[in-house]
Short mmCIF file of C-alpha atoms (C1' of nucleotides) in Angstrom, two decimals:
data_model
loop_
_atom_site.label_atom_id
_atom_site.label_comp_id
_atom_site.label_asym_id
_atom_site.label_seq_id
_atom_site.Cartn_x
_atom_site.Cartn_y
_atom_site.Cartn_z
CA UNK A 58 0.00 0.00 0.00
CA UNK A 59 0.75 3.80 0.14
CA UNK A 60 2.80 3.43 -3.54
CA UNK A 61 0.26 5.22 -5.96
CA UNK A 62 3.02 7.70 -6.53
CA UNK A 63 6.04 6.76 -5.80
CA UNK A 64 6.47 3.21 -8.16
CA UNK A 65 5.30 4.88 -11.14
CA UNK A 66 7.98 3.24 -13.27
CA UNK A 67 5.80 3.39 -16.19
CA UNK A 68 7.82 1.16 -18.51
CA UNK A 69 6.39 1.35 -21.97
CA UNK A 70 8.82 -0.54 -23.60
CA UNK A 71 6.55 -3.41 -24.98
CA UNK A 72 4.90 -3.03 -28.45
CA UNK A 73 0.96 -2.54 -27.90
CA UNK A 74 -0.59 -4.16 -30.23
CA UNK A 75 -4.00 -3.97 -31.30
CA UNK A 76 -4.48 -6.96 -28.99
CA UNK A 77 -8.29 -7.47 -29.79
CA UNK A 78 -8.48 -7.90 -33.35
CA UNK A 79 -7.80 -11.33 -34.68
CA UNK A 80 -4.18 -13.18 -34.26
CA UNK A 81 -2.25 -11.70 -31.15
CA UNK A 82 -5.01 -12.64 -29.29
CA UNK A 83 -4.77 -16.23 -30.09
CA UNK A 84 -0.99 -16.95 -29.80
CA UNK A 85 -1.46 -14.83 -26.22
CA UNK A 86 -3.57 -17.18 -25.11
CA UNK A 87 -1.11 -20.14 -25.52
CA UNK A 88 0.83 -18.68 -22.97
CA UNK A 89 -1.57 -17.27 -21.21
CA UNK A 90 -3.61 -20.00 -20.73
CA UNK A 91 -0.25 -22.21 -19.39
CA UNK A 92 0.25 -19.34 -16.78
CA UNK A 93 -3.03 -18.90 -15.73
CA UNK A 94 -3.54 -22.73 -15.17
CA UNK A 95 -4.17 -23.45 -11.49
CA UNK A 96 -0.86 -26.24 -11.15
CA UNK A 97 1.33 -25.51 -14.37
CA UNK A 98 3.08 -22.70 -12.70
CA UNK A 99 3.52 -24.15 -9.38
CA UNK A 100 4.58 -27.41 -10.73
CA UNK A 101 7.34 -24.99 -12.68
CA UNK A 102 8.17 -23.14 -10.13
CA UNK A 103 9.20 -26.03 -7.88
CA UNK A 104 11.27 -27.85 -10.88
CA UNK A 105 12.88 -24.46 -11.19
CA UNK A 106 15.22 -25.49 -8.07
CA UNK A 107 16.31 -28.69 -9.59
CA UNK A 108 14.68 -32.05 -11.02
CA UNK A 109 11.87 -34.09 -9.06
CA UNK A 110 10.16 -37.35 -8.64
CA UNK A 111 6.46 -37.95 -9.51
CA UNK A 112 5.72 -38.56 -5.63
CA UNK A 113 8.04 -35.58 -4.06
CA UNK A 114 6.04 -33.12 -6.68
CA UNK A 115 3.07 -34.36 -5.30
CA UNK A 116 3.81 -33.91 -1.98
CA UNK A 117 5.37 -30.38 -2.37
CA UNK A 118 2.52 -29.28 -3.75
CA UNK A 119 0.01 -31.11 -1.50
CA UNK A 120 -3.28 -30.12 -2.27
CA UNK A 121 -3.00 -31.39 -5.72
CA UNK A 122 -4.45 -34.60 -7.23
CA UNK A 123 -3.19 -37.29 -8.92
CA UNK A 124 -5.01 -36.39 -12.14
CA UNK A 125 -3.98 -32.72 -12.05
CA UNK A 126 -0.40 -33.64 -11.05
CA UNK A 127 -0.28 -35.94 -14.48
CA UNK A 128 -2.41 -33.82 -16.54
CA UNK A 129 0.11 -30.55 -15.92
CA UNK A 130 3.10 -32.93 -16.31
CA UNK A 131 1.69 -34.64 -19.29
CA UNK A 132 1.14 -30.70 -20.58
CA UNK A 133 4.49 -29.23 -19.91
CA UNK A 134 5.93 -32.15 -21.22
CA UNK A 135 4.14 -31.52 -24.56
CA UNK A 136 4.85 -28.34 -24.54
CA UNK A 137 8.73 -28.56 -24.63
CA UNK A 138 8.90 -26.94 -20.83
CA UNK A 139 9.37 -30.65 -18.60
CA UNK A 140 11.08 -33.29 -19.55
CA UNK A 141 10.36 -36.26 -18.42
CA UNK A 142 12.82 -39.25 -17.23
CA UNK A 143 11.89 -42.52 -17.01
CA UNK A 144 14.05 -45.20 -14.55
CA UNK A 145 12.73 -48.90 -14.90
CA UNK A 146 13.98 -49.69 -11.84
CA UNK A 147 12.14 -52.48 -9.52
CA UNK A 148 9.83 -49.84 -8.44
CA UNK A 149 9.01 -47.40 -11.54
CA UNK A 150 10.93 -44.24 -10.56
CA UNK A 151 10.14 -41.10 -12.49
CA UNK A 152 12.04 -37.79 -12.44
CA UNK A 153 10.81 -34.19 -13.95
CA UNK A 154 12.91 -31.52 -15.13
CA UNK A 155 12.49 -28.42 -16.27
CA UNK A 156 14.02 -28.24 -20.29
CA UNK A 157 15.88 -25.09 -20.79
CA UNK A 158 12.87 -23.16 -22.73
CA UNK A 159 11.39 -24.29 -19.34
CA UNK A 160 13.64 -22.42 -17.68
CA UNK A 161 13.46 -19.04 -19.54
CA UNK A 162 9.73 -19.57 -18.95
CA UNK A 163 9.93 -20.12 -14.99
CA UNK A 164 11.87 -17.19 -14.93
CA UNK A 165 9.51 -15.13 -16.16
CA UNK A 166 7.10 -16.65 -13.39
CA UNK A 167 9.45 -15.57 -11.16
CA UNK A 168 9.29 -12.20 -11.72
CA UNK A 169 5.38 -12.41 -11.51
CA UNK A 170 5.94 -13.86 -7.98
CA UNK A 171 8.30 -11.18 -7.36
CA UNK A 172 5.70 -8.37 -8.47
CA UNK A 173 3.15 -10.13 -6.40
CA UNK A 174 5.19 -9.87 -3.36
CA UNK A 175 5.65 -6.17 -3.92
CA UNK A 176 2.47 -5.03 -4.98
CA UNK A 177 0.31 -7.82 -2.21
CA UNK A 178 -0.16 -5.14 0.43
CA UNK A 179 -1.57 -2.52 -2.42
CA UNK A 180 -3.93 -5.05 -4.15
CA UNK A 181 -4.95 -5.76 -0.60
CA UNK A 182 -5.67 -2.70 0.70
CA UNK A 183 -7.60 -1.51 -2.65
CA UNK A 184 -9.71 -4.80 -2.30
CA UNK A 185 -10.88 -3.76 1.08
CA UNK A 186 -11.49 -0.16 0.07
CA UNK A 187 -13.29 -1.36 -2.58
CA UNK A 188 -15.55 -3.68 -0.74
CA UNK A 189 -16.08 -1.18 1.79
CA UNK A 190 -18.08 0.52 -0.53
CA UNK B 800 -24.13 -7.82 -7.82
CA UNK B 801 -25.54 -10.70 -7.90
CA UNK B 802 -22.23 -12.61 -8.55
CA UNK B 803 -18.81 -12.55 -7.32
CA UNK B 804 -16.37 -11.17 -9.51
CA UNK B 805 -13.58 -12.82 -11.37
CA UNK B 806 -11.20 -12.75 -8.63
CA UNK B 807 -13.17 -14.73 -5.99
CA UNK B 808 -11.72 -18.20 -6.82
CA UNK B 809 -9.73 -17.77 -3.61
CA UNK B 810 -12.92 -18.95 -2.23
CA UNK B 811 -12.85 -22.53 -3.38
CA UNK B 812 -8.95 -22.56 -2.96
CA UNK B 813 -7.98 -24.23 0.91
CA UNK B 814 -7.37 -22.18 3.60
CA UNK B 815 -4.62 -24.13 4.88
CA UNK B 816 -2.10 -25.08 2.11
CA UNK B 817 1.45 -25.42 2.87
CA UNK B 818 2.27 -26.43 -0.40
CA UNK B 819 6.08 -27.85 0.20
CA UNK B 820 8.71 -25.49 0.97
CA UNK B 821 7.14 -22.36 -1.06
CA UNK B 822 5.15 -20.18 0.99
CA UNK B 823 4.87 -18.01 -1.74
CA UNK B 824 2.18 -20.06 -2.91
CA UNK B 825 -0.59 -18.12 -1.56
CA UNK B 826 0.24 -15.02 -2.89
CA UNK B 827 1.27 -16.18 -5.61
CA UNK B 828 -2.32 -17.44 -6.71
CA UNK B 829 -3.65 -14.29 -6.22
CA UNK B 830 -1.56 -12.62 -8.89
CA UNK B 831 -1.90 -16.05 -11.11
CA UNK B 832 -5.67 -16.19 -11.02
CA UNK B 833 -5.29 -12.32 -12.39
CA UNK B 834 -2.97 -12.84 -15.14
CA UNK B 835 -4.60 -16.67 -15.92
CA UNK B 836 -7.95 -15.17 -16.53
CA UNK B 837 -8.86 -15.01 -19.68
CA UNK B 838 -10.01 -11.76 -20.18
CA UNK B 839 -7.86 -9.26 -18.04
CA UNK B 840 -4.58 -10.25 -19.08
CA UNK B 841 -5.85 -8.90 -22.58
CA UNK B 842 -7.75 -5.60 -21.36
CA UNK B 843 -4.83 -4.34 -19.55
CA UNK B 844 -2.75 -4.54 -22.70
CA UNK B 845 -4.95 -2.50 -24.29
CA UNK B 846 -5.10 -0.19 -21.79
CA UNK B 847 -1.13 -0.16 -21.59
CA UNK B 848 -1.58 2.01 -24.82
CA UNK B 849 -3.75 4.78 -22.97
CA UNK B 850 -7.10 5.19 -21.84
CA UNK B 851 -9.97 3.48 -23.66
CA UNK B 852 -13.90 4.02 -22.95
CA UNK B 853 -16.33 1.22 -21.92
CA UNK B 854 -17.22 0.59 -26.19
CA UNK B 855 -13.95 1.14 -27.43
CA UNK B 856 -12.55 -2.13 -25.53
CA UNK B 857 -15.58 -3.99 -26.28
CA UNK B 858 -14.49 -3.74 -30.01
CA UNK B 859 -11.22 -4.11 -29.42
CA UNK B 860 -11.17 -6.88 -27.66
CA UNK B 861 -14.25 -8.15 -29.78
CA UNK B 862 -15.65 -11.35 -28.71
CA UNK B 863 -16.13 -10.35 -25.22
CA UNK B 864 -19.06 -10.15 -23.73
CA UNK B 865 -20.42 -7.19 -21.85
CA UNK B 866 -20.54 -9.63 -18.42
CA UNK B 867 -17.21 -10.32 -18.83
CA UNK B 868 -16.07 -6.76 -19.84
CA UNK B 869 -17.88 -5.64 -17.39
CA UNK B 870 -17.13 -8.14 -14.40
CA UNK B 871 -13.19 -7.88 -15.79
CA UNK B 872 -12.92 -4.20 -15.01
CA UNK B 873 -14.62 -4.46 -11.89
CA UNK B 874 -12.06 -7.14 -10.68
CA UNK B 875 -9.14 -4.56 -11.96
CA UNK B 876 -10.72 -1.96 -10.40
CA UNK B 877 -11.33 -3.57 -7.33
CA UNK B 878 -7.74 -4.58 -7.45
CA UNK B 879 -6.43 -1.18 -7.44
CA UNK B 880 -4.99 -1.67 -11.52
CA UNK B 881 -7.61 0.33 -13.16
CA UNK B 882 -9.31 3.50 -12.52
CA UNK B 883 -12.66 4.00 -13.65
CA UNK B 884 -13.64 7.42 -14.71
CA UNK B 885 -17.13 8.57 -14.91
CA UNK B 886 -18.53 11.99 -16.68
CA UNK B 887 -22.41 12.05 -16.60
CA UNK B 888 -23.31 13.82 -20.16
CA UNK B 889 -26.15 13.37 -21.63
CA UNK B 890 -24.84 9.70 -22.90
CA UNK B 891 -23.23 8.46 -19.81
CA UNK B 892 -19.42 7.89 -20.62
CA UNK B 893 -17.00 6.07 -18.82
CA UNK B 894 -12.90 6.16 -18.96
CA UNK B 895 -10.83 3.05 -17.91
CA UNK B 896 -7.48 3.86 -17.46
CA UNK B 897 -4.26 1.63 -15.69
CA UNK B 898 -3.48 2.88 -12.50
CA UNK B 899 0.65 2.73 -12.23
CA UNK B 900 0.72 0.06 -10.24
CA UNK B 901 -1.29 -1.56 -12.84
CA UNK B 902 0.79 -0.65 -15.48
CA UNK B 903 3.76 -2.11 -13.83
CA UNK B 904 1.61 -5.17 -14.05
CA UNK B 905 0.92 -4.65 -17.19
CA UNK B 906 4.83 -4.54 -18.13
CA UNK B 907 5.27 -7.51 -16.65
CA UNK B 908 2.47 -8.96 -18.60
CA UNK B 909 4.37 -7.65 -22.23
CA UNK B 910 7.37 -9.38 -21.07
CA UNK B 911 5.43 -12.65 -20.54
CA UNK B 912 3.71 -11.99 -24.17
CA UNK B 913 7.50 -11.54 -25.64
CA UNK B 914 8.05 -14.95 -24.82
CA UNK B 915 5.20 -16.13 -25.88
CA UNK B 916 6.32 -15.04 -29.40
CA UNK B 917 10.14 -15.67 -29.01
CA UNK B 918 8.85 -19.45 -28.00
CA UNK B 919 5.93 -19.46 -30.18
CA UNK B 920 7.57 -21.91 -33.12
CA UNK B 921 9.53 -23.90 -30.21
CA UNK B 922 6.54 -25.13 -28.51
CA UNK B 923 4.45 -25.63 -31.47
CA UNK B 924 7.29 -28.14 -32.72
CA UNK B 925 7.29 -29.63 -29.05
CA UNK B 926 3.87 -30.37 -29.21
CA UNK B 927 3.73 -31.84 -33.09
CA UNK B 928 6.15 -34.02 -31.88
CA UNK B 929 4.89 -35.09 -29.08
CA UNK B 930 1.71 -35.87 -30.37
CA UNK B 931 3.14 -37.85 -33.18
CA UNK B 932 3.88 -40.50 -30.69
"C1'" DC C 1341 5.66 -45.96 -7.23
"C1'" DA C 1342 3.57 -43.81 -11.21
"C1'" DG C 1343 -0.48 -43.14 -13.60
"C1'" DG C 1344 -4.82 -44.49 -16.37
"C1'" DA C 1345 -10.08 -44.52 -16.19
"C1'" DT C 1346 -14.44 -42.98 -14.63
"C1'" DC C 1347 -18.16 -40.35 -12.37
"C1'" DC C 1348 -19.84 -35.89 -11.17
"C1'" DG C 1349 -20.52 -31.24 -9.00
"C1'" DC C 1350 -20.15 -26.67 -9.65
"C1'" DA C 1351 -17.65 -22.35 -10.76
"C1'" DG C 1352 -16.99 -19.68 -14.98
"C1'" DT C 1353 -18.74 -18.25 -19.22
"C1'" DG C 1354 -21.73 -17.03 -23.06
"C1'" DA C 1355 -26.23 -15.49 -25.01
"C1'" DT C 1356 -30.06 -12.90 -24.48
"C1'" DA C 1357 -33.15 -9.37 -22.72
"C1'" DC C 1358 -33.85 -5.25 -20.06
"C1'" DT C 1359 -32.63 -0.37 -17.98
"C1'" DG C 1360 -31.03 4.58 -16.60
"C1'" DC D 1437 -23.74 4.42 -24.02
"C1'" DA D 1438 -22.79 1.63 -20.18
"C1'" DG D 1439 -24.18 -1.29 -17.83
"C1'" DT D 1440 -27.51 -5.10 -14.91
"C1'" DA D 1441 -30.23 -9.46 -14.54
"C1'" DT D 1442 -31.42 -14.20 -15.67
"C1'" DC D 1443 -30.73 -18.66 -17.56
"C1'" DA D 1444 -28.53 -22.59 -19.46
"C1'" DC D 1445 -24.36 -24.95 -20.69
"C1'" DT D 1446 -19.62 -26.49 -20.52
"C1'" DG D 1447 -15.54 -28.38 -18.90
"C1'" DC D 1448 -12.14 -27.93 -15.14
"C1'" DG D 1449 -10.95 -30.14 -11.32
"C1'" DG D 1450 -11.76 -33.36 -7.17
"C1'" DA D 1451 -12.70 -37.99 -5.44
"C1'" DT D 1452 -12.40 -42.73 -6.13
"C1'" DC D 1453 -11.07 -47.16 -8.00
"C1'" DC D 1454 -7.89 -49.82 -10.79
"C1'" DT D 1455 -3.24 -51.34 -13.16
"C1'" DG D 1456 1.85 -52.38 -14.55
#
DNA sequence: CAGGATCCGCAGTGATACTG
DNA sequence: CAGTATCACTGCGGATCCTG
């Protein structure tokens, strides 16, 4: 909170384009929609401090099912960002890694996180201003 | 309003999540669920070019629907990224403008969307290939 | 251990109609 | 012009059971 002035760092540097019209709308989405998915970026964000098994992912991020858990791995994996290493040991062992593409991309997620933790206090305190009225 | 905005997911989401060694996680969904929804990731673009009336970014971003236009800018509004800026003429007309924190946002957003189209042909090739086999 | 298959509820969304 | 209200549908995501 108590920043409306002083973090104007208005950066325009990005080229507006006329977002609604037909194509950049549909290759933003692509991205968009693997951001805004509920697991995909926390499943990233964990692989982004080194490679993990099937069961230590699903632990870490406990709260997640099995089906999500496979279904974001099975997506990332497709999408060039995981890779995916399979042991056929006596028990199946399975590790996940981030690919380096998947790397550039989980840094960019970190730098969301990062805004987040700047701006929480602000989006916050405008939410209960907001609903105060 | 009869319905909750865009950004009440955090209602269905568990109030006790320790999600592994990230605490971050919390927060983190809070930004996520913003930039993951489908339509505000795309208004505040457009808005990253300057000021746009009520109309204006229902054409732009054409294929919205008034709800979602509507319930969209309420969210940002309510979120402290947009301002809303009424002047009762005779027509009622209404400004929507990023605040600066929301325009920081809004950078960080045209840094995600340069990815997107730096990684655009990579992933597309990922996913042929994967779903070849 | 890793994950496929299935059932199902409900939040999120779109389409339509109405209003100040 | 700038919304609000209502309804009906869809598909994400959770819970559960099963397999190699």
């Amino acid at each position: 909170m108590a920043e409306e002035g002083t973090s104007t760092r208005a950066r325009h540097t990005d080229v507006r384009e006329p977002v609604g019209e037909d194509h950049p709308t549909c290759q933003l989405r692509d991205i968009l929609d693997r951001v805004g998915d509920k697991w995909s970026v926390l499943v990233m964000h964990l692989l982004g401090a080194g490679p993990r098994r099937y069961s230590e992912l699903q632990r870490a991020v406990e709260g997640i099912s099995q089906r999500m858990l496979t279904l974001t791995l099975r997506s990332l994996e497709r999408d060039g960002l995981v890779e995916r290493a399979v042991t056929p040991t006596s028990p199946p062992r399975v590790d996940y890694a981030l690919t380096p593409v998947g790397q550039t991309l989980s840094a960019q997620v970190a730098e969301l996180i990062t805004w987040a933790e700047q701006h929480r206090a602000y989006v916050a305190a405008s939410r209960a201003r907001y609903d105060a009225s």
